[in-house]
């Protein structure tokens, strides 16, 4: 019996700690975020927009992400039930990629349309990209979330010294770390 009591107490402690951890972590996941959100500067990197909910109960039917300056070679994830479209912007001066090809335009926005993604479910929308070689910089990816009824604009960028989570509807970000 003493062994069973200890096991029950340990299980209760574990469940309480897990619930507390989820409660503390949830606010960070109530927004659209990029995961992972840190990357080595100047590398090819795979990440995904994590969409944890719709708009006040309404399902998500589109997601449009703006790609920040300096990011190149963007390739979005193809998702069953969603159509992907890209818009481009010119860059001046042009750059050369690793194959020596001159590049004079880059992806400006990526949009996924379809679904729908119900409000009570989550999904991820992936990207592969080449990041700029600027360690210490934070890149913001403003996102417009369109729902069947309504929309959210995850476009706000914190001021210098302001915490990301203190901004209403903050833009997802990637922090660039020194490359190894």
PDB file of C-alpha atoms in Angstrom:
ATOM      1  CA  UNK A   1       0.000   0.000   0.000  1.00  0.00           C
ATOM      2  CA  UNK A   2       2.806   2.418   0.871  1.00  0.00           C
ATOM      3  CA  UNK A   3       4.300   1.840  -2.597  1.00  0.00           C
ATOM      4  CA  UNK A   4       0.913   2.557  -4.270  1.00  0.00           C
ATOM      5  CA  UNK A   5       0.507   5.802  -2.309  1.00  0.00           C
ATOM      6  CA  UNK A   6       3.952   6.973  -3.406  1.00  0.00           C
ATOM      7  CA  UNK A   7       3.168   6.105  -7.016  1.00  0.00           C
ATOM      8  CA  UNK A   8      -0.157   8.014  -6.856  1.00  0.00           C
ATOM      9  CA  UNK A   9       1.578  11.032  -5.287  1.00  0.00           C
ATOM     10  CA  UNK A  10       4.316  10.966  -7.930  1.00  0.00           C
ATOM     11  CA  UNK A  11       1.708  10.689 -10.688  1.00  0.00           C
ATOM     12  CA  UNK A  12      -0.298  13.591  -9.210  1.00  0.00           C
ATOM     13  CA  UNK A  13       2.857  15.710  -8.926  1.00  0.00           C
ATOM     14  CA  UNK A  14       3.820  14.911 -12.531  1.00  0.00           C
ATOM     15  CA  UNK A  15       0.328  15.741 -13.828  1.00  0.00           C
ATOM     16  CA  UNK A  16       0.270  19.013 -11.863  1.00  0.00           C
ATOM     17  CA  UNK A  17       3.695  20.001 -13.196  1.00  0.00           C
ATOM     18  CA  UNK A  18       2.696  19.101 -16.753  1.00  0.00           C
ATOM     19  CA  UNK A  19      -0.527  21.111 -16.472  1.00  0.00           C
ATOM     20  CA  UNK A  20       1.380  24.099 -15.078  1.00  0.00           C
ATOM     21  CA  UNK A  21       3.904  23.832 -17.908  1.00  0.00           C
ATOM     22  CA  UNK A  22       1.141  23.780 -20.496  1.00  0.00           C
ATOM     23  CA  UNK A  23      -0.583  26.731 -18.859  1.00  0.00           C
ATOM     24  CA  UNK A  24       2.636  28.740 -18.965  1.00  0.00           C
ATOM     25  CA  UNK A  25       3.466  27.705 -22.534  1.00  0.00           C
ATOM     26  CA  UNK A  26      -0.002  28.238 -23.995  1.00  0.00           C
ATOM     27  CA  UNK A  27       0.109  32.072 -24.301  1.00  0.00           C
ATOM     28  CA  UNK A  28       3.149  31.782 -26.576  1.00  0.00           C
ATOM     29  CA  UNK A  29       1.220  29.375 -28.778  1.00  0.00           C
ATOM     30  CA  UNK A  30      -2.006  31.401 -28.873  1.00  0.00           C
ATOM     31  CA  UNK A  31      -0.386  33.476 -31.638  1.00  0.00           C
ATOM     32  CA  UNK A  32       0.852  32.362 -35.037  1.00  0.00           C
ATOM     33  CA  UNK A  33       4.536  31.563 -34.557  1.00  0.00           C
ATOM     34  CA  UNK A  34       7.428  30.128 -36.536  1.00  0.00           C
ATOM     35  CA  UNK A  35       8.863  26.858 -35.268  1.00  0.00           C
ATOM     36  CA  UNK A  36      11.775  26.656 -34.952  1.00  0.00           C
ATOM     37  CA  UNK A  37      12.323  30.383 -34.422  1.00  0.00           C
ATOM     38  CA  UNK A  38      16.127  30.527 -34.165  1.00  0.00           C
ATOM     39  CA  UNK A  39      18.488  29.722 -37.014  1.00  0.00           C
ATOM     40  CA  UNK A  40      22.138  30.002 -38.012  1.00  0.00           C
ATOM     41  CA  UNK A  41      22.664  33.161 -40.088  1.00  0.00           C
ATOM     42  CA  UNK A  42      23.505  32.673 -43.767  1.00  0.00           C
ATOM     43  CA  UNK A  43      22.150  29.115 -43.999  1.00  0.00           C
ATOM     44  CA  UNK A  44      19.321  27.291 -45.707  1.00  0.00           C
ATOM     45  CA  UNK A  45      16.649  26.791 -43.071  1.00  0.00           C
ATOM     46  CA  UNK A  46      13.388  24.884 -42.720  1.00  0.00           C
ATOM     47  CA  UNK A  47      10.667  26.275 -40.459  1.00  0.00           C
ATOM     48  CA  UNK A  48       6.869  26.353 -40.283  1.00  0.00           C
ATOM     49  CA  UNK A  49       4.125  28.797 -39.375  1.00  0.00           C
ATOM     50  CA  UNK A  50       2.190  27.207 -36.513  1.00  0.00           C
ATOM     51  CA  UNK A  51      -1.510  28.155 -36.691  1.00  0.00           C
ATOM     52  CA  UNK A  52      -3.119  27.260 -33.341  1.00  0.00           C
ATOM     53  CA  UNK A  53      -6.656  28.552 -33.953  1.00  0.00           C
ATOM     54  CA  UNK A  54      -9.008  30.317 -36.337  1.00  0.00           C
ATOM     55  CA  UNK A  55     -10.817  33.626 -35.818  1.00  0.00           C
ATOM     56  CA  UNK A  56     -13.205  33.592 -32.844  1.00  0.00           C
ATOM     57  CA  UNK A  57     -14.517  30.123 -33.672  1.00  0.00           C
ATOM     58  CA  UNK A  58     -14.351  30.478 -37.455  1.00  0.00           C
ATOM     59  CA  UNK A  59     -12.079  28.144 -39.488  1.00  0.00           C
ATOM     60  CA  UNK A  60      -8.942  29.396 -41.264  1.00  0.00           C
ATOM     61  CA  UNK A  61      -9.242  29.378 -45.071  1.00  0.00           C
ATOM     62  CA  UNK A  62      -6.102  31.346 -46.054  1.00  0.00           C
ATOM     63  CA  UNK A  63      -2.723  32.346 -44.711  1.00  0.00           C
ATOM     64  CA  UNK A  64      -0.557  35.013 -46.379  1.00  0.00           C
ATOM     65  CA  UNK A  65       3.019  35.558 -45.161  1.00  0.00           C
ATOM     66  CA  UNK A  66       5.254  38.466 -46.160  1.00  0.00           C
ATOM     67  CA  UNK A  67       8.892  37.474 -46.603  1.00  0.00           C
ATOM     68  CA  UNK A  68      11.394  39.974 -45.149  1.00  0.00           C
ATOM     69  CA  UNK A  69      14.208  41.591 -47.142  1.00  0.00           C
ATOM     70  CA  UNK A  70      17.377  39.528 -47.336  1.00  0.00           C
ATOM     71  CA  UNK A  71      15.590  36.166 -47.401  1.00  0.00           C
ATOM     72  CA  UNK A  72      16.050  34.295 -50.701  1.00  0.00           C
ATOM     73  CA  UNK A  73      15.373  30.890 -52.282  1.00  0.00           C
ATOM     74  CA  UNK A  74      11.963  30.571 -50.584  1.00  0.00           C
ATOM     75  CA  UNK A  75      10.087  27.323 -51.212  1.00  0.00           C
ATOM     76  CA  UNK A  76       6.740  26.788 -49.467  1.00  0.00           C
ATOM     77  CA  UNK A  77       5.375  23.438 -48.336  1.00  0.00           C
ATOM     78  CA  UNK A  78       2.678  21.899 -50.509  1.00  0.00           C
ATOM     79  CA  UNK A  79      -0.294  20.885 -48.373  1.00  0.00           C
ATOM     80  CA  UNK A  80      -3.125  18.587 -49.466  1.00  0.00           C
ATOM     81  CA  UNK A  81      -6.347  20.596 -49.723  1.00  0.00           C
ATOM     82  CA  UNK A  82      -4.508  23.935 -50.006  1.00  0.00           C
ATOM     83  CA  UNK A  83      -3.375  25.905 -53.079  1.00  0.00           C
ATOM     84  CA  UNK A  84      -0.081  27.779 -52.822  1.00  0.00           C
ATOM     85  CA  UNK A  85       0.645  31.028 -54.662  1.00  0.00           C
ATOM     86  CA  UNK A  86       3.688  33.296 -54.655  1.00  0.00           C
ATOM     87  CA  UNK A  87       4.250  36.952 -55.470  1.00  0.00           C
ATOM     88  CA  UNK A  88       7.694  38.340 -56.284  1.00  0.00           C
ATOM     89  CA  UNK A  89       9.634  41.579 -55.867  1.00  0.00           C
ATOM     90  CA  UNK A  90      12.671  42.822 -57.783  1.00  0.00           C
ATOM     91  CA  UNK A  91      15.986  43.201 -55.987  1.00  0.00           C
ATOM     92  CA  UNK A  92      18.609  45.741 -56.965  1.00  0.00           C
ATOM     93  CA  UNK A  93      21.402  45.008 -57.232  1.00  0.00           C
ATOM     94  CA  UNK A  94      20.868  41.420 -58.394  1.00  0.00           C
ATOM     95  CA  UNK A  95      22.686  38.641 -56.512  1.00  0.00           C
ATOM     96  CA  UNK A  96      24.264  35.344 -57.546  1.00  0.00           C
ATOM     97  CA  UNK A  97      23.134  32.095 -55.981  1.00  0.00           C
ATOM     98  CA  UNK A  98      25.404  29.123 -55.146  1.00  0.00           C
ATOM     99  CA  UNK A  99      25.049  27.811 -58.722  1.00  0.00           C
ATOM    100  CA  UNK A 100      26.272  31.149 -60.114  1.00  0.00           C
ATOM    101  CA  UNK A 101      22.863  32.118 -61.520  1.00  0.00           C
ATOM    102  CA  UNK A 102      21.996  35.821 -61.332  1.00  0.00           C
ATOM    103  CA  UNK A 103      18.853  36.427 -59.271  1.00  0.00           C
ATOM    104  CA  UNK A 104      16.960  39.703 -59.794  1.00  0.00           C
ATOM    105  CA  UNK A 105      13.714  38.820 -58.017  1.00  0.00           C
ATOM    106  CA  UNK A 106      12.776  37.037 -54.810  1.00  0.00           C
ATOM    107  CA  UNK A 107       9.570  35.797 -53.210  1.00  0.00           C
ATOM    108  CA  UNK A 108       7.665  38.683 -51.584  1.00  0.00           C
ATOM    109  CA  UNK A 109       4.648  36.751 -50.254  1.00  0.00           C
ATOM    110  CA  UNK A 110       3.516  33.158 -49.875  1.00  0.00           C
ATOM    111  CA  UNK A 111      -0.194  32.399 -49.673  1.00  0.00           C
ATOM    112  CA  UNK A 112      -1.953  29.156 -48.828  1.00  0.00           C
ATOM    113  CA  UNK A 113      -5.707  28.995 -49.637  1.00  0.00           C
ATOM    114  CA  UNK A 114      -8.048  26.111 -48.982  1.00  0.00           C
ATOM    115  CA  UNK A 115      -8.661  23.910 -46.039  1.00  0.00           C
ATOM    116  CA  UNK A 116     -10.567  24.802 -44.075  1.00  0.00           C
ATOM    117  CA  UNK A 117      -8.583  24.451 -40.858  1.00  0.00           C
ATOM    118  CA  UNK A 118     -11.164  24.217 -38.019  1.00  0.00           C
ATOM    119  CA  UNK A 119     -10.770  26.649 -35.115  1.00  0.00           C
ATOM    120  CA  UNK A 120     -10.285  23.822 -32.597  1.00  0.00           C
ATOM    121  CA  UNK A 121      -7.432  22.184 -34.553  1.00  0.00           C
ATOM    122  CA  UNK A 122      -3.929  23.379 -35.420  1.00  0.00           C
ATOM    123  CA  UNK A 123      -1.688  22.941 -38.439  1.00  0.00           C
ATOM    124  CA  UNK A 124       1.706  24.030 -39.709  1.00  0.00           C
ATOM    125  CA  UNK A 125       2.622  25.660 -43.017  1.00  0.00           C
ATOM    126  CA  UNK A 126       6.259  25.054 -43.899  1.00  0.00           C
ATOM    127  CA  UNK A 127       8.946  27.033 -45.685  1.00  0.00           C
ATOM    128  CA  UNK A 128      12.513  26.391 -46.739  1.00  0.00           C
ATOM    129  CA  UNK A 129      14.614  29.502 -47.353  1.00  0.00           C
ATOM    130  CA  UNK A 130      18.105  30.973 -47.457  1.00  0.00           C
ATOM    131  CA  UNK A 131      18.628  33.364 -44.551  1.00  0.00           C
ATOM    132  CA  UNK A 132      20.801  36.491 -44.627  1.00  0.00           C
ATOM    133  CA  UNK A 133      24.254  36.308 -43.004  1.00  0.00           C
ATOM    134  CA  UNK A 134      23.422  38.838 -40.262  1.00  0.00           C
ATOM    135  CA  UNK A 135      23.840  37.124 -36.891  1.00  0.00           C
ATOM    136  CA  UNK A 136      21.990  38.904 -34.098  1.00  0.00           C
ATOM    137  CA  UNK A 137      19.234  40.171 -36.379  1.00  0.00           C
ATOM    138  CA  UNK A 138      15.558  39.286 -35.901  1.00  0.00           C
ATOM    139  CA  UNK A 139      13.530  38.757 -39.084  1.00  0.00           C
ATOM    140  CA  UNK A 140       9.780  39.384 -38.880  1.00  0.00           C
ATOM    141  CA  UNK A 141       7.295  37.599 -41.156  1.00  0.00           C
ATOM    142  CA  UNK A 142       3.953  39.480 -41.008  1.00  0.00           C
ATOM    143  CA  UNK A 143       1.022  37.090 -41.536  1.00  0.00           C
ATOM    144  CA  UNK A 144      -2.580  37.732 -42.541  1.00  0.00           C
ATOM    145  CA  UNK A 145      -4.938  34.959 -41.424  1.00  0.00           C
ATOM    146  CA  UNK A 146      -8.249  34.822 -43.294  1.00  0.00           C
ATOM    147  CA  UNK A 147     -11.104  32.858 -41.777  1.00  0.00           C
ATOM    148  CA  UNK A 148     -14.525  31.940 -43.118  1.00  0.00           C
ATOM    149  CA  UNK A 149     -15.900  34.729 -40.911  1.00  0.00           C
ATOM    150  CA  UNK A 150     -13.249  37.322 -40.103  1.00  0.00           C
ATOM    151  CA  UNK A 151      -9.524  37.805 -40.281  1.00  0.00           C
ATOM    152  CA  UNK A 152      -6.520  38.416 -38.056  1.00  0.00           C
ATOM    153  CA  UNK A 153      -3.441  40.454 -38.917  1.00  0.00           C
ATOM    154  CA  UNK A 154      -0.348  39.078 -37.148  1.00  0.00           C
ATOM    155  CA  UNK A 155       1.709  42.025 -38.392  1.00  0.00           C
ATOM    156  CA  UNK A 156       2.865  44.058 -35.394  1.00  0.00           C
ATOM    157  CA  UNK A 157       6.594  44.307 -34.697  1.00  0.00           C
ATOM    158  CA  UNK A 158       7.798  45.161 -31.179  1.00  0.00           C
ATOM    159  CA  UNK A 159       9.671  48.415 -30.626  1.00  0.00           C
ATOM    160  CA  UNK A 160      13.308  48.250 -29.522  1.00  0.00           C
ATOM    161  CA  UNK A 161      13.354  46.758 -26.013  1.00  0.00           C
ATOM    162  CA  UNK A 162       9.667  45.750 -26.107  1.00  0.00           C
ATOM    163  CA  UNK A 163       8.765  42.104 -25.488  1.00  0.00           C
ATOM    164  CA  UNK A 164       7.270  40.239 -28.465  1.00  0.00           C
ATOM    165  CA  UNK A 165       4.375  38.832 -26.409  1.00  0.00           C
ATOM    166  CA  UNK A 166       3.483  42.367 -25.198  1.00  0.00           C
ATOM    167  CA  UNK A 167       2.517  43.420 -28.736  1.00  0.00           C
ATOM    168  CA  UNK A 168      -1.072  42.757 -29.872  1.00  0.00           C
ATOM    169  CA  UNK A 169      -1.113  40.263 -32.764  1.00  0.00           C
ATOM    170  CA  UNK A 170       2.697  40.129 -33.113  1.00  0.00           C
ATOM    171  CA  UNK A 171       4.378  39.067 -36.365  1.00  0.00           C
ATOM    172  CA  UNK A 172       6.125  35.671 -36.277  1.00  0.00           C
ATOM    173  CA  UNK A 173       9.928  35.915 -36.230  1.00  0.00           C
ATOM    174  CA  UNK A 174      13.240  34.115 -36.678  1.00  0.00           C
ATOM    175  CA  UNK A 175      16.292  35.144 -34.625  1.00  0.00           C
ATOM    176  CA  UNK A 176      19.557  34.737 -36.519  1.00  0.00           C
ATOM    177  CA  UNK A 177      22.371  33.147 -34.517  1.00  0.00           C
ATOM    178  CA  UNK A 178      26.074  32.968 -35.418  1.00  0.00           C
ATOM    179  CA  UNK A 179      26.740  30.118 -37.861  1.00  0.00           C
ATOM    180  CA  UNK A 180      28.942  27.323 -36.497  1.00  0.00           C
TER     181      UNK A 180
END
